[in-house]
């Protein structure tokens, strides 16, 4: 069966799904989507492949009319497989753009804090990030001779890989996600906690004293701030009754944003998020003024550029977690009650909330000096830890009040 129009290959597949071509039976092909509900990135992937795969299949069919390869390229199994691949590419691309936007946002805000304009290359200075990426890409890729090569490369790969994975795992709306984990918040926290350990290993593998000190400081940071974060996480889960990110946001949409009953937890969470992202004033693992470049000292060229990109990916994840746990995620008061909101705007509002939280990170960098190592430990254990416990106690009392005829 030959087609004269490319549109038949891209759009109209119903004409041949019940046919037999060269002995291959194409009847009974059904939609093989892995999602029970609507998934926007997957739908975008399907449409991209139907256009791209349909074009390729049409060209092949022009040369070899009626061949089974053309029909296979636009069949549901192949379309489903390619849609999943393209879905991941789309999610990463959006996360990458958000990451670049946050870098641009930080440069602009820091510039204003320092009474200057900040980056000015491209529209509103946005292209400076692309220029920096091109610059690091063109630099020579060198590595020291006396390193532990396996840990040196695997540490770098896993630091960057886990950061990107976390950014892609963050759902932007009920229709924008990779997998709807019932333990989604727990999995994200688990991956988020890996970074300091991997940084310590990478610092040790470089055979450099500055890098080793930076890696050890990262371990101190992890010990001091992971426990308060987990207590805050427990309070959020206890209040909402679920590990699922969608359920946590739905509870806040139907009741009240958790920043109201857990304002103390919100403050502690922002401080811990800044520390876990290893940003000023908690950037002791890098500490350019003391340790050259800290644990990154022996990573040159594009490796260093990717590490910087991974740092901002972790910053994005930290801000997104604050939004999910305390600011209602993608929900908005009053606005989200309209039907058109979830058709057009939830992803945009979630990103805007994330950028709003990032303003606190930028302000801390511009206004506060670096914290000493002993002060980091004291703040984590002697200040944030007790406050996180107090927040958990308040949450238990509020939950008891709700379950016994409270206001919600």
XYZ file of N, CA, C and O in Angstrom, residues 189 192 225-234 268-270 272-273 276 321 325 388:
84
model
N 15.205 12.879 48.108
C 16.093 13.182 49.230
C 17.265 12.214 49.280
O 18.396 12.609 49.610
N 19.678 13.236 46.636
C 20.240 14.535 46.981
C 21.351 14.397 48.018
O 22.329 15.165 48.014
N 23.827 18.868 58.191
C 22.572 19.409 57.672
C 21.605 18.363 57.109
O 20.460 18.695 56.832
N 22.070 17.118 56.935
C 21.150 16.092 56.463
C 20.102 15.749 57.518
O 18.931 15.547 57.199
N 20.523 15.683 58.785
C 19.591 15.284 59.840
C 18.465 16.302 60.022
O 17.281 15.926 60.074
N 18.745 17.632 60.117
C 17.625 18.578 60.183
C 16.701 18.514 58.975
O 15.478 18.611 59.129
N 17.276 18.309 57.781
C 16.447 18.203 56.577
C 15.523 16.989 56.658
O 14.345 17.057 56.281
N 16.038 15.875 57.157
C 15.208 14.669 57.259
C 14.090 14.853 58.290
O 12.981 14.334 58.110
N 14.368 15.584 59.376
C 13.318 15.847 60.365
C 12.230 16.733 59.758
O 11.028 16.505 59.978
N 12.636 17.734 58.990
C 11.655 18.569 58.290
C 10.850 17.745 57.294
O 9.638 17.921 57.154
N 11.531 16.854 56.615
C 10.868 15.953 55.671
C 9.835 15.082 56.387
O 8.709 14.892 55.911
N 10.203 14.573 57.571
C 9.275 13.747 58.349
C 8.054 14.552 58.770
O 6.916 14.040 58.761
N 14.034 27.011 58.528
C 15.115 26.042 58.690
C 15.409 25.352 57.358
O 16.567 25.116 56.994
N 14.358 25.038 56.594
C 14.533 24.338 55.323
C 15.299 25.196 54.317
O 16.145 24.684 53.575
N 15.015 26.487 54.276
C 15.737 27.371 53.351
C 17.219 27.400 53.700
O 18.088 27.311 52.821
N 18.938 25.087 55.351
C 19.512 23.775 55.030
C 19.660 23.584 53.525
O 20.631 22.969 53.063
N 18.705 24.104 52.748
C 18.789 23.988 51.293
C 19.988 24.741 50.749
O 20.684 24.258 49.843
N 23.005 22.544 51.720
C 23.097 21.320 50.937
C 23.460 21.596 49.479
O 24.001 20.728 48.795
N 12.255 21.721 46.070
C 11.808 20.989 47.254
C 11.179 21.926 48.277
O 10.197 21.572 48.937
N 7.367 21.387 49.525
C 7.092 21.093 50.923
C 6.329 22.199 51.639
O 5.582 21.922 52.584
N 14.347 22.128 64.103
C 13.631 21.118 63.314
C 12.800 20.211 64.213
O 11.666 19.832 63.868
